[in-house]
CSV table of N, CA and C and ligand atoms in Angstrom, one decimal:
chain,number,residue,atom,x,y,z
A,1329,MET,N,-8.1,-90.4,20.4
A,1329,MET,CA,-6.8,-90.3,19.8
A,1329,MET,C,-5.9,-89.2,20.4
A,1330,ALA,N,-4.7,-89.6,20.5
A,1330,ALA,CA,-3.7,-88.6,21.2
A,1330,ALA,C,-3.7,-87.3,20.2
A,1331,GLU,N,-3.5,-86.2,21.0
A,1331,GLU,CA,-3.2,-84.8,20.2
A,1331,GLU,C,-1.9,-84.8,19.5
A,1332,THR,N,-1.9,-84.2,18.2
A,1332,THR,CA,-0.7,-83.9,17.5
A,1332,THR,C,0.2,-83.0,18.1
A,1333,ALA,N,1.4,-82.8,17.7
A,1333,ALA,CA,2.2,-81.8,18.3
A,1333,ALA,C,1.7,-80.5,18.0
A,1334,LYS,N,1.2,-80.4,17.1
A,1334,LYS,CA,0.7,-78.9,16.8
A,1334,LYS,C,-0.5,-78.5,17.6
A,1335,GLU,N,-1.3,-79.7,17.9
A,1335,GLU,CA,-2.6,-79.4,18.8
A,1335,GLU,C,-2.1,-79.0,20.3
A,1336,ARG,N,-0.9,-80.0,20.6
A,1336,ARG,CA,-0.4,-79.5,21.8
A,1336,ARG,C,0.2,-78.2,22.1
A,1337,ILE,N,0.9,-77.7,21.0
A,1337,ILE,CA,1.4,-76.5,21.0
A,1337,ILE,C,0.2,-75.3,21.2
A,1338,VAL,N,-0.7,-75.4,20.3
A,1338,VAL,CA,-1.8,-74.6,20.3
A,1338,VAL,C,-2.4,-74.6,21.9
A,1339,ARG,N,-2.7,-75.8,22.3
A,1339,ARG,CA,-3.3,-75.7,23.6
A,1339,ARG,C,-2.4,-75.1,24.7
A,1340,TYR,N,-1.0,-75.3,24.7
A,1340,TYR,CA,-0.1,-74.6,25.6
A,1340,TYR,C,-0.1,-72.9,25.3
A,1341,LEU,N,-0.2,-72.6,24.1
A,1341,LEU,CA,-0.4,-71.1,23.8
A,1341,LEU,C,-1.7,-70.7,24.4
A,1342,GLN,N,-2.7,-71.3,24.1
A,1342,GLN,CA,-4.1,-71.0,24.7
A,1342,GLN,C,-4.0,-70.8,26.2
A,1343,ASP,N,-3.4,-71.7,27.0
A,1343,ASP,CA,-3.3,-71.8,28.3
A,1343,ASP,C,-2.3,-70.5,28.7
A,1344,ALA,N,-1.4,-70.3,28.0
A,1344,ALA,CA,-0.4,-69.2,28.5
A,1344,ALA,C,-1.4,-68.0,28.2
A,1345,HIS,N,-2.1,-67.8,27.0
A,1345,HIS,CA,-2.9,-66.5,26.8
A,1345,HIS,C,-3.9,-66.5,28.0
A,1346,ALA,N,-4.5,-67.7,28.5
A,1346,ALA,CA,-5.5,-67.5,29.4
A,1346,ALA,C,-4.8,-67.1,30.6
A,1347,ALA,N,-3.4,-67.4,30.8
A,1347,ALA,CA,-2.9,-67.2,32.2
A,1347,ALA,C,-2.7,-65.7,32.1
A,1348,GLU,N,-2.0,-65.2,30.9
A,1348,GLU,CA,-1.7,-63.5,30.9
A,1348,GLU,C,-3.2,-62.9,31.3
A,1349,THR,N,-4.2,-63.4,30.6
A,1349,THR,CA,-5.6,-62.7,30.6
A,1349,THR,C,-5.8,-62.7,32.1
A,1350,GLY,N,-5.9,-63.6,32.8
A,1350,GLY,CA,-6.1,-63.7,34.2
A,1350,GLY,C,-5.1,-62.9,35.0
A,1351,ILE,N,-4.0,-62.9,34.8
A,1351,ILE,CA,-2.9,-62.2,35.6
A,1351,ILE,C,-3.4,-60.6,35.4
A,1352,ASP,N,-3.9,-60.3,34.1
A,1352,ASP,CA,-4.0,-58.9,34.1
A,1352,ASP,C,-5.5,-58.5,34.7
A,1353,ASP,N,-6.2,-59.5,35.2
A,1353,ASP,CA,-7.3,-59.3,36.2
A,1353,ASP,C,-6.9,-59.4,37.5
A,1354,VAL,N,-5.8,-60.2,37.9
A,1354,VAL,CA,-5.4,-59.9,39.3
A,1354,VAL,C,-4.7,-58.8,39.6
A,1355,LEU,N,-4.1,-58.4,38.6
A,1355,LEU,CA,-3.4,-57.0,38.7
A,1355,LEU,C,-4.2,-55.9,38.8
A,1356,ALA,N,-5.3,-56.1,38.1
A,1356,ALA,CA,-6.2,-54.7,38.3
A,1356,ALA,C,-6.8,-54.7,39.8
A,1357,GLY,N,-7.0,-56.0,40.2
A,1357,GLY,CA,-7.3,-56.1,41.6
A,1357,GLY,C,-6.4,-55.6,42.4
A,1358,PHE,N,-5.1,-55.8,42.4
A,1358,PHE,CA,-4.0,-55.3,43.3
A,1358,PHE,C,-4.0,-54.0,43.1
A,1359,ILE,N,-4.3,-53.3,42.1
A,1359,ILE,CA,-4.4,-51.9,41.9
A,1359,ILE,C,-5.2,-51.1,42.7
A,1360,ASN,N,-6.4,-51.7,42.7
A,1360,ASN,CA,-7.5,-51.4,43.4
A,1360,ASN,C,-7.6,-51.4,44.8
A,1361,ASP,N,-6.7,-52.5,45.3
A,1361,ASP,CA,-6.5,-53.0,46.7
A,1361,ASP,C,-5.7,-52.1,47.4
A,1362,THR,N,-4.8,-51.2,46.9
A,1362,THR,CA,-4.0,-50.6,47.5
A,1362,THR,C,-4.2,-48.9,47.4
A,1363,ASP,N,-3.8,-48.1,48.6
A,1363,ASP,CA,-3.7,-46.7,48.4
A,1363,ASP,C,-2.3,-46.2,48.1
A,1364,ASP,N,-1.4,-47.2,48.1
A,1364,ASP,CA,0.1,-46.8,47.9
A,1364,ASP,C,0.4,-46.5,46.4
A,1365,PRO,N,0.6,-45.1,46.2
A,1365,PRO,CA,0.9,-44.9,44.8
A,1365,PRO,C,2.2,-45.6,44.1
A,1366,SER,N,3.3,-45.9,44.7
A,1366,SER,CA,4.3,-46.7,44.1
A,1366,SER,C,4.0,-48.0,43.9
A,1367,ILE,N,3.1,-48.7,44.7
A,1367,ILE,CA,2.7,-50.0,44.4
A,1367,ILE,C,1.7,-50.0,43.1
A,1368,LYS,N,0.8,-49.0,43.1
A,1368,LYS,CA,-0.1,-48.8,42.1
A,1368,LYS,C,0.5,-48.7,40.6
A,1369,ALA,N,1.8,-47.9,40.9
A,1369,ALA,CA,2.7,-47.7,39.5
A,1369,ALA,C,3.2,-49.0,39.1
A,1370,VAL,N,3.7,-49.7,40.2
A,1370,VAL,CA,4.5,-51.0,39.6
A,1370,VAL,C,3.5,-51.9,39.1
A,1371,PHE,N,2.4,-52.1,39.7
A,1371,PHE,CA,1.3,-53.0,39.2
A,1371,PHE,C,0.8,-52.6,37.7
A,1372,GLU,N,0.8,-51.2,37.6
A,1372,GLU,CA,0.2,-50.5,36.2
A,1372,GLU,C,1.2,-50.9,35.3
A,1373,GLU,N,2.5,-50.9,35.5
A,1373,GLU,CA,3.5,-51.3,34.4
A,1373,GLU,C,3.5,-52.7,34.0
A,1374,HIS,N,3.4,-53.3,35.1
A,1374,HIS,CA,3.3,-54.7,35.1
A,1374,HIS,C,2.2,-55.3,34.2
A,1375,ARG,N,1.1,-54.4,34.5
A,1375,ARG,CA,-0.2,-54.7,33.7
A,1375,ARG,C,0.0,-54.5,32.2
A,1376,ALA,N,0.8,-53.4,31.8
A,1376,ALA,CA,0.8,-53.1,30.3
A,1376,ALA,C,1.9,-54.2,29.8
A,1377,VAL,N,2.7,-54.6,30.3
A,1377,VAL,CA,3.8,-55.7,29.7
A,1377,VAL,C,2.5,-56.9,29.9
A,1378,THR,N,2.0,-57.4,30.6
A,1378,THR,CA,1.0,-58.6,30.5
A,1378,THR,C,0.2,-58.5,29.4
A,1379,LYS,N,-0.3,-57.2,29.2
A,1379,LYS,CA,-1.4,-57.1,27.9
A,1379,LYS,C,-0.6,-57.3,26.8
A,1380,THR,N,0.8,-56.9,26.6
A,1380,THR,CA,1.4,-57.1,25.2
A,1380,THR,C,1.6,-58.7,25.1
A,1381,GLN,N,1.9,-59.2,26.2
A,1381,GLN,CA,2.2,-60.8,26.2
A,1381,GLN,C,1.2,-61.3,25.7
A,1382,ALA,N,-0.2,-61.0,26.3
A,1382,ALA,CA,-1.4,-61.8,25.6
A,1382,ALA,C,-1.5,-61.4,24.2
A,1383,GLN,N,-1.3,-60.2,23.7
A,1383,GLN,CA,-1.3,-60.0,22.2
A,1383,GLN,C,-0.4,-60.7,21.4
A,1384,ARG,N,0.8,-60.8,22.1
A,1384,ARG,CA,1.7,-61.7,21.3
A,1384,ARG,C,1.5,-63.3,21.1
A,1385,LEU,N,0.9,-63.8,22.3
A,1385,LEU,CA,0.5,-65.2,22.2
A,1385,LEU,C,-0.7,-65.2,21.2
A,1386,GLU,N,-1.5,-64.3,21.1
A,1386,GLU,CA,-2.6,-64.5,20.4
A,1386,GLU,C,-2.1,-64.2,18.8
A,1387,GLN,N,-1.2,-63.4,18.5
A,1387,GLN,CA,-0.6,-63.2,17.3
A,1387,GLN,C,0.0,-64.8,16.8
A,1388,ARG,N,0.7,-65.3,17.6
A,1388,ARG,CA,1.2,-66.6,17.4
A,1388,ARG,C,0.1,-67.7,17.2
A,1389,LEU,N,-1.1,-67.4,17.9
A,1389,LEU,CA,-2.1,-68.4,17.6
A,1389,LEU,C,-2.5,-68.1,16.3
A,1390,THR,N,-2.8,-67.0,15.8
A,1390,THR,CA,-3.4,-66.5,14.6
A,1390,THR,C,-2.4,-67.2,13.5
A,1391,ALA,N,-1.0,-67.1,13.4
A,1391,ALA,CA,-0.1,-67.5,12.7
A,1391,ALA,C,-0.4,-69.1,12.6
A,1392,LEU,N,-0.7,-69.7,13.5
A,1392,LEU,CA,-1.1,-71.2,13.5
A,1392,LEU,C,-2.5,-71.5,13.1
A,1393,GLY,N,-3.1,-70.4,12.7
A,1393,GLY,CA,-4.5,-70.7,12.3
A,1393,GLY,C,-5.5,-71.0,13.5
A,1394,GLU,N,-5.2,-70.6,14.6
A,1394,GLU,CA,-6.0,-70.9,15.7
A,1394,GLU,C,-6.3,-69.4,16.4
A,1395,LYS,N,-7.2,-69.6,17.7
A,1395,LYS,CA,-7.3,-68.3,18.3
A,1395,LYS,C,-7.3,-68.7,19.9
A,1396,PRO,N,-7.4,-67.6,20.8
A,1396,PRO,CA,-7.4,-68.0,22.2
A,1396,PRO,C,-8.8,-68.9,22.5
A,1397,SER,N,-8.8,-69.6,23.4
A,1397,SER,CA,-9.7,-70.6,23.7
A,1397,SER,C,-10.9,-70.1,24.6
A,1398,GLY,N,-10.5,-69.0,25.5
A,1398,GLY,CA,-11.4,-68.3,26.2
A,1398,GLY,C,-11.5,-69.2,27.6
A,1399,GLY,N,-10.9,-70.3,27.7
A,1399,GLY,CA,-11.1,-71.1,28.9
A,1399,GLY,C,-10.0,-70.7,29.9
A,1400,LYS,N,-9.9,-71.8,30.7
A,1400,LYS,CA,-9.0,-71.5,31.9
A,1400,LYS,C,-7.8,-72.5,31.9
A,1401,GLY,N,-6.7,-72.4,32.1
A,1401,GLY,CA,-5.6,-73.1,31.9
A,1401,GLY,C,-5.2,-73.6,33.4
A,1402,PHE,N,-4.1,-74.3,33.6
A,1402,PHE,CA,-3.6,-74.9,34.6
A,1402,PHE,C,-3.2,-73.7,35.6
A,1403,LEU,N,-2.3,-72.7,34.9
A,1403,LEU,CA,-1.9,-71.5,35.9
A,1403,LEU,C,-3.2,-70.7,36.4
A,1404,ASN,N,-4.2,-70.4,35.7
A,1404,ASN,CA,-5.3,-69.9,36.2
A,1404,ASN,C,-6.0,-70.5,37.4
A,1405,MET,N,-6.0,-72.0,37.4
A,1405,MET,CA,-6.5,-72.8,38.3
A,1405,MET,C,-5.5,-72.6,39.8
A,1406,ILE,N,-4.2,-72.7,39.5
A,1406,ILE,CA,-3.3,-72.6,40.7
A,1406,ILE,C,-3.5,-71.2,41.3
A,1407,MET,N,-3.6,-70.1,40.3
A,1407,MET,CA,-3.9,-68.7,40.8
A,1407,MET,C,-5.1,-68.5,41.7
A,1408,ALA,N,-6.2,-69.3,41.3
A,1408,ALA,CA,-7.4,-69.0,42.0
A,1408,ALA,C,-7.3,-69.7,43.4
A,1409,LYS,N,-6.8,-70.8,43.5
A,1409,LYS,CA,-6.4,-71.5,44.8
A,1409,LYS,C,-5.5,-70.6,45.7
A,1410,MET,N,-4.6,-69.9,45.2
A,1410,MET,CA,-3.7,-69.0,45.7
A,1410,MET,C,-4.5,-67.9,46.5
A,1411,SER,N,-5.4,-67.3,45.6
A,1411,SER,CA,-6.1,-66.3,46.1
A,1411,SER,C,-6.9,-66.4,47.3
A,1412,GLU,N,-7.5,-67.7,47.1
A,1412,GLU,CA,-8.4,-68.3,48.2
A,1412,GLU,C,-7.7,-68.4,49.4
A,1413,LEU,N,-6.4,-69.0,49.3
A,1413,LEU,CA,-5.7,-69.1,50.5
A,1413,LEU,C,-5.2,-67.7,51.3
A,1414,MET,N,-5.0,-66.9,50.4
A,1414,MET,CA,-4.5,-65.8,51.0
A,1414,MET,C,-5.3,-64.5,51.1
A,1415,HIS,N,-6.5,-64.9,51.1
A,1415,HIS,CA,-7.6,-63.8,51.1
A,1415,HIS,C,-7.7,-63.5,52.5
A,1416,GLY,N,-8.2,-62.0,52.7
A,1416,GLY,CA,-8.4,-61.8,54.2
A,1416,GLY,C,-7.1,-61.2,54.8
A,1417,ALA,N,-6.4,-60.5,54.4
A,1417,ALA,CA,-5.2,-60.1,55.0
A,1417,ALA,C,-5.6,-59.4,56.1
A,1418,HIS,N,-4.7,-59.5,57.2
A,1418,HIS,CA,-4.9,-58.8,58.6
A,1418,HIS,C,-5.4,-57.3,58.6
A,1419,ASP,N,-4.2,-56.5,57.7
A,1419,ASP,CA,-4.6,-54.9,57.9
A,1419,ASP,C,-4.0,-54.6,56.5
A,1420,GLU,N,-4.0,-53.2,56.1
A,1420,GLU,CA,-3.3,-52.7,55.0
A,1420,GLU,C,-1.9,-52.9,54.8
A,1421,TYR,N,-1.1,-53.1,55.8
A,1421,TYR,CA,0.3,-53.3,55.6
A,1421,TYR,C,0.5,-54.8,55.0
A,1422,ASP,N,-0.3,-55.7,55.8
A,1422,ASP,CA,0.0,-57.1,55.2
A,1422,ASP,C,-0.7,-57.2,53.9
A,1423,LYS,N,-1.4,-56.7,53.4
A,1423,LYS,CA,-2.2,-56.6,52.2
A,1423,LYS,C,-1.3,-56.2,51.1
A,1424,ASN,N,-0.5,-55.0,51.4
A,1424,ASN,CA,0.4,-54.8,50.5
A,1424,ASN,C,1.7,-55.7,50.3
A,1425,THR,N,2.0,-56.3,51.4
A,1425,THR,CA,3.0,-57.2,51.3
A,1425,THR,C,2.5,-58.5,50.8
A,1426,GLN,N,1.4,-59.0,51.0
A,1426,GLN,CA,1.0,-60.1,50.6
A,1426,GLN,C,0.5,-60.1,49.1
A,1427,ASN,N,0.2,-59.0,48.5
A,1427,ASN,CA,0.0,-58.8,47.0
A,1427,ASN,C,1.2,-59.0,46.4
A,1428,LEU,N,2.4,-58.2,46.9
A,1428,LEU,CA,3.6,-58.4,46.3
A,1428,LEU,C,4.1,-59.8,46.4
A,1429,ILE,N,3.9,-60.5,47.4
A,1429,ILE,CA,4.5,-61.9,47.5
A,1429,ILE,C,3.7,-62.9,46.4
A,1430,LYS,N,2.3,-62.5,46.2
A,1430,LYS,CA,1.5,-63.2,45.3
A,1430,LYS,C,2.0,-63.0,43.8
A,1431,ALA,N,2.3,-61.5,43.7
A,1431,ALA,CA,2.7,-61.2,42.4
A,1431,ALA,C,4.2,-61.8,42.1
A,1432,TYR,N,5.0,-61.9,43.2
A,1432,TYR,CA,6.4,-62.5,42.8
A,1432,TYR,C,6.0,-64.1,42.6
A,1433,ALA,N,5.1,-64.5,43.3
A,1433,ALA,CA,5.2,-66.0,43.0
A,1433,ALA,C,4.5,-66.2,41.5
A,1434,THR,N,3.6,-65.4,41.3
A,1434,THR,CA,2.9,-65.6,39.9
A,1434,THR,C,4.1,-65.4,38.7
A,1435,GLU,N,4.9,-64.4,38.9
A,1435,GLU,CA,6.1,-64.5,38.0
A,1435,GLU,C,6.7,-66.0,37.7
A,1436,HIS,N,6.9,-66.4,39.0
A,1436,HIS,CA,7.7,-67.7,39.1
A,1436,HIS,C,7.0,-68.6,38.5
A,1437,LEU,N,5.6,-68.7,38.6
A,1437,LEU,CA,4.7,-69.8,37.8
A,1437,LEU,C,4.8,-69.6,36.5
A,1438,GLU,N,4.8,-68.2,36.1
A,1438,GLU,CA,4.9,-68.1,34.6
A,1438,GLU,C,6.2,-68.4,34.0
A,1439,ARG,N,7.2,-68.2,34.7
A,1439,ARG,CA,8.6,-68.6,34.4
A,1439,ARG,C,8.6,-70.0,34.1
A,1440,GLY,N,7.9,-70.9,35.0
A,1440,GLY,CA,8.0,-72.3,34.6
A,1440,GLY,C,7.1,-72.6,33.6
A,1441,MET,N,6.1,-72.0,33.6
A,1441,MET,CA,5.1,-72.4,32.5
A,1441,MET,C,5.7,-72.2,31.1
A,1442,TYR,N,6.5,-71.0,31.0
A,1442,TYR,CA,7.3,-70.8,29.5
A,1442,TYR,C,8.4,-71.8,29.4
A,1443,GLU,N,9.0,-72.1,30.6
A,1443,GLU,CA,9.9,-73.1,30.4
A,1443,GLU,C,9.3,-74.3,29.6
A,1444,SER,N,8.4,-74.8,30.1
A,1444,SER,CA,7.7,-75.9,29.4
A,1444,SER,C,7.4,-75.8,27.9
A,1445,LEU,N,6.8,-74.6,27.7
A,1445,LEU,CA,6.4,-74.2,26.4
A,1445,LEU,C,7.7,-74.3,25.4
A,1446,ILE,N,8.7,-73.6,25.7
A,1446,ILE,CA,10.0,-73.3,25.2
A,1446,ILE,C,10.6,-74.9,24.9
A,1447,ALA,N,10.7,-75.6,25.9
A,1447,ALA,CA,11.1,-77.0,25.7
A,1447,ALA,C,10.3,-77.9,24.9
A,1448,TYR,N,9.1,-77.9,25.0
A,1448,TYR,CA,8.2,-78.7,24.0
A,1448,TYR,C,8.5,-78.2,22.6
A,1449,ALA,N,8.2,-76.7,22.4
A,1449,ALA,CA,8.2,-76.1,20.8
A,1449,ALA,C,9.5,-76.5,20.5
A,1450,THR,N,10.7,-76.4,21.2
A,1450,THR,CA,12.0,-76.6,20.5
A,1450,THR,C,12.1,-78.2,20.1
A,1451,ALA,N,11.8,-79.0,21.1
A,1451,ALA,CA,11.6,-80.6,20.8
A,1451,ALA,C,10.8,-80.8,19.3
A,1452,VAL,N,9.8,-80.2,19.1
A,1452,VAL,CA,8.9,-80.3,17.9
A,1452,VAL,C,9.2,-79.4,16.7
A,1453,GLY,N,10.3,-78.7,17.0
A,1453,GLY,CA,10.8,-77.8,15.8
A,1453,GLY,C,10.1,-76.5,15.5
A,1454,ASP,N,9.2,-76.1,16.5
A,1454,ASP,CA,8.5,-74.9,16.3
A,1454,ASP,C,9.4,-73.8,17.0
A,1455,THR,N,10.3,-73.3,16.2
A,1455,THR,CA,11.4,-72.2,16.9
A,1455,THR,C,10.8,-70.9,16.9
A,1456,GLU,N,9.8,-70.7,16.2
A,1456,GLU,CA,9.0,-69.4,16.6
A,1456,GLU,C,8.3,-69.1,17.8
A,1457,THR,N,7.7,-70.5,18.2
A,1457,THR,CA,7.0,-70.2,19.5
A,1457,THR,C,7.9,-70.4,20.4
A,1458,ALA,N,9.1,-71.3,20.4
A,1458,ALA,CA,10.1,-71.3,21.3
A,1458,ALA,C,10.6,-69.8,21.6
A,1459,GLN,N,10.7,-69.3,20.7
A,1459,GLN,CA,11.6,-67.7,20.6
A,1459,GLN,C,10.6,-66.6,21.5
A,1460,LEU,N,9.3,-67.0,21.1
A,1460,LEU,CA,8.2,-66.1,21.8
A,1460,LEU,C,8.4,-66.4,23.2
A,1461,GLY,N,8.3,-67.7,23.6
A,1461,GLY,CA,8.3,-68.1,24.9
A,1461,GLY,C,9.6,-67.5,25.7
A,1462,ARG,N,10.9,-67.6,25.0
A,1462,ARG,CA,11.9,-67.2,25.6
A,1462,ARG,C,11.7,-65.6,26.0
A,1463,GLU,N,11.3,-64.9,25.1
A,1463,GLU,CA,11.1,-63.6,25.0
A,1463,GLU,C,10.3,-63.1,26.2
A,1464,ILE,N,9.1,-63.9,26.2
A,1464,ILE,CA,8.2,-63.6,27.5
A,1464,ILE,C,8.9,-64.0,28.8
A,1465,GLN,N,9.6,-65.0,28.8
A,1465,GLN,CA,9.9,-65.7,30.0
A,1465,GLN,C,11.0,-64.6,30.8
A,1466,LYS,N,11.8,-64.1,29.8
A,1466,LYS,CA,12.8,-63.0,30.2
A,1466,LYS,C,12.1,-61.9,30.9
A,1467,GLU,N,10.9,-61.5,30.4
A,1467,GLU,CA,10.1,-60.4,31.0
A,1467,GLU,C,9.6,-60.8,32.3
A,1468,GLU,N,9.2,-62.0,32.3
A,1468,GLU,CA,8.8,-62.5,33.8
A,1468,GLU,C,9.8,-62.5,34.8
A,1469,GLU,N,11.0,-62.8,34.3
A,1469,GLU,CA,12.3,-62.8,35.2
A,1469,GLU,C,12.5,-61.4,35.6
A,1470,GLN,N,12.3,-60.5,34.7
A,1470,GLN,CA,12.8,-59.1,35.0
A,1470,GLN,C,11.8,-58.7,36.1
A,1471,THR,N,10.6,-59.1,35.8
A,1471,THR,CA,9.4,-58.4,36.8
A,1471,THR,C,9.6,-59.0,38.0
A,1472,GLY,N,10.0,-60.2,38.2
A,1472,GLY,CA,10.0,-60.9,39.4
A,1472,GLY,C,11.3,-60.3,40.2
A,1473,GLU,N,12.3,-59.9,39.5
A,1473,GLU,CA,13.6,-59.4,40.1
A,1473,GLU,C,13.2,-57.9,40.6
A,1474,ARG,N,12.4,-57.3,40.1
A,1474,ARG,CA,11.9,-55.8,40.5
A,1474,ARG,C,11.0,-56.0,41.7
A,1475,LEU,N,10.0,-57.1,41.7
A,1475,LEU,CA,9.1,-57.2,42.8
A,1475,LEU,C,9.9,-57.6,44.1
A,1476,PHE,N,11.0,-58.5,44.0
A,1476,PHE,CA,11.5,-59.1,45.1
A,1476,PHE,C,11.9,-58.2,46.3
A,1477,PRO,N,12.6,-56.9,46.0
A,1477,PRO,CA,13.1,-56.1,47.0
A,1477,PRO,C,11.8,-55.2,47.6
A,1478,LEU,N,10.7,-55.2,46.8
A,1478,LEU,CA,9.6,-54.5,47.4
A,1478,LEU,C,9.0,-55.1,48.5
A,1479,ILE,N,9.1,-56.6,48.7
A,1479,ILE,CA,8.5,-57.6,49.5
A,1479,ILE,C,9.1,-57.0,51.0
A,1480,GLN,N,10.6,-56.9,51.1
A,1480,GLN,CA,10.8,-56.3,52.4
A,1480,GLN,C,10.7,-54.9,52.7
A,1481,GLN,N,10.7,-54.2,51.7
A,1481,GLN,CA,10.4,-52.6,51.8
A,1481,GLN,C,9.1,-52.5,52.3
A,1482,TYR,N,8.0,-53.2,51.7
A,1482,TYR,CA,6.8,-53.1,52.3
A,1482,TYR,C,6.6,-53.9,53.7
A,1483,ALA,N,7.1,-55.0,53.8
A,1483,ALA,CA,7.0,-55.7,55.0
A,1483,ALA,C,7.4,-54.7,56.4
A,1484,LYS,N,8.4,-53.8,56.2
A,1484,LYS,CA,8.8,-53.0,57.1
A,1484,LYS,C,8.0,-51.8,57.2
A,1485,THR,N,7.0,-51.5,56.4
A,1485,THR,CA,6.0,-50.3,56.5
A,1485,THR,C,5.2,-50.8,57.9
A,1486,ALA,N,5.1,-52.1,58.1
A,1486,ALA,CA,4.0,-52.5,59.3
A,1486,ALA,C,4.5,-52.1,60.6
A,1487,LEU,N,5.5,-51.6,60.6
A,1487,LEU,CA,6.1,-51.0,61.8
A,1487,LEU,C,5.2,-49.6,62.3
A,1488,ALA,N,4.8,-49.2,61.0
A,1488,ALA,CA,3.9,-47.7,61.4
A,1488,ALA,C,2.8,-48.3,62.0
A,1489,GLY,N,2.3,-49.5,62.0
A,1489,GLY,CA,1.0,-49.9,62.4
A,1489,GLY,C,1.1,-50.8,63.7
A,1490,THR,N,2.5,-50.7,64.3
A,1490,THR,CA,2.7,-51.6,65.3
A,1490,THR,C,2.9,-50.6,66.6
A,1491,GLN,N,2.1,-51.2,67.8
A,1491,GLN,CA,2.4,-50.4,68.9
A,1491,GLN,C,3.6,-50.5,69.6
A,1492,GLY,N,3.7,-49.4,70.6
A,1492,GLY,CA,5.2,-49.6,71.2
A,1492,GLY,C,6.3,-48.4,70.6
A,1493,SER,N,7.5,-48.7,71.1
A,1493,SER,CA,8.5,-47.7,70.8
A,1493,SER,C,9.3,-48.6,69.6
A,1494,GLY,N,9.0,-48.1,68.5
A,1494,GLY,CA,9.8,-48.6,67.2
A,1494,GLY,C,9.5,-50.3,67.0
A,1495,GLY,N,8.8,-50.8,67.9
A,1495,GLY,CA,8.3,-52.1,67.7
A,1495,GLY,C,9.5,-53.3,68.4
A,1496,ALA,N,10.8,-52.7,68.6
A,1496,ALA,CA,11.6,-53.6,69.1
A,1496,ALA,C,11.3,-54.3,70.4
A,1497,TYR,N,11.7,-55.5,70.5
A,1497,TYR,CA,11.3,-56.2,71.8
A,1497,TYR,C,12.3,-57.3,72.1
A,1498,THR,N,12.2,-57.8,73.3
A,1498,THR,CA,13.1,-58.8,73.8
A,1498,THR,C,12.3,-60.0,74.1
A,1499,ALA,N,12.7,-61.2,73.8
A,1499,ALA,CA,11.9,-62.4,74.0
A,1499,ALA,C,11.8,-62.6,75.6
B,121,LIG,FE1,3.2,-62.7,32.0
């Protein structure tokens, strides 16, 4: 039998909760992965927001008489593939830059995930879930905007690990 609209909303909320919980773990890994205090600070802050997102999703599930599934959702599977693909950075410089790229990509995966939650919740008249989705989606967008300029900033730090005068060359 096909699931009801409510069952589908609950499943989406559980998937989103699993995604936020998984992202929290990924961020903890990024924090351990670097010696750079400003990268640590960005990810610590991001981790605090992620935790409140998981809490708010859990509260919404509770209001619907449900709880987190403890399973893995679509986003967790994508993230697992992504970390497989990008594992084994060449050096410390690449690692920082690649972790920033991964974090930036994750914000956009989340943005897309919440877009679908918002659309479906709106279509079935669950305005509270739609509102929560919009609130969290906004936070993901803000984080993505903060992370983006850091990519070029850290990509340039690789010059310090480049041989030769300033790294400039002619082809
Ligand atoms: Fe998030």
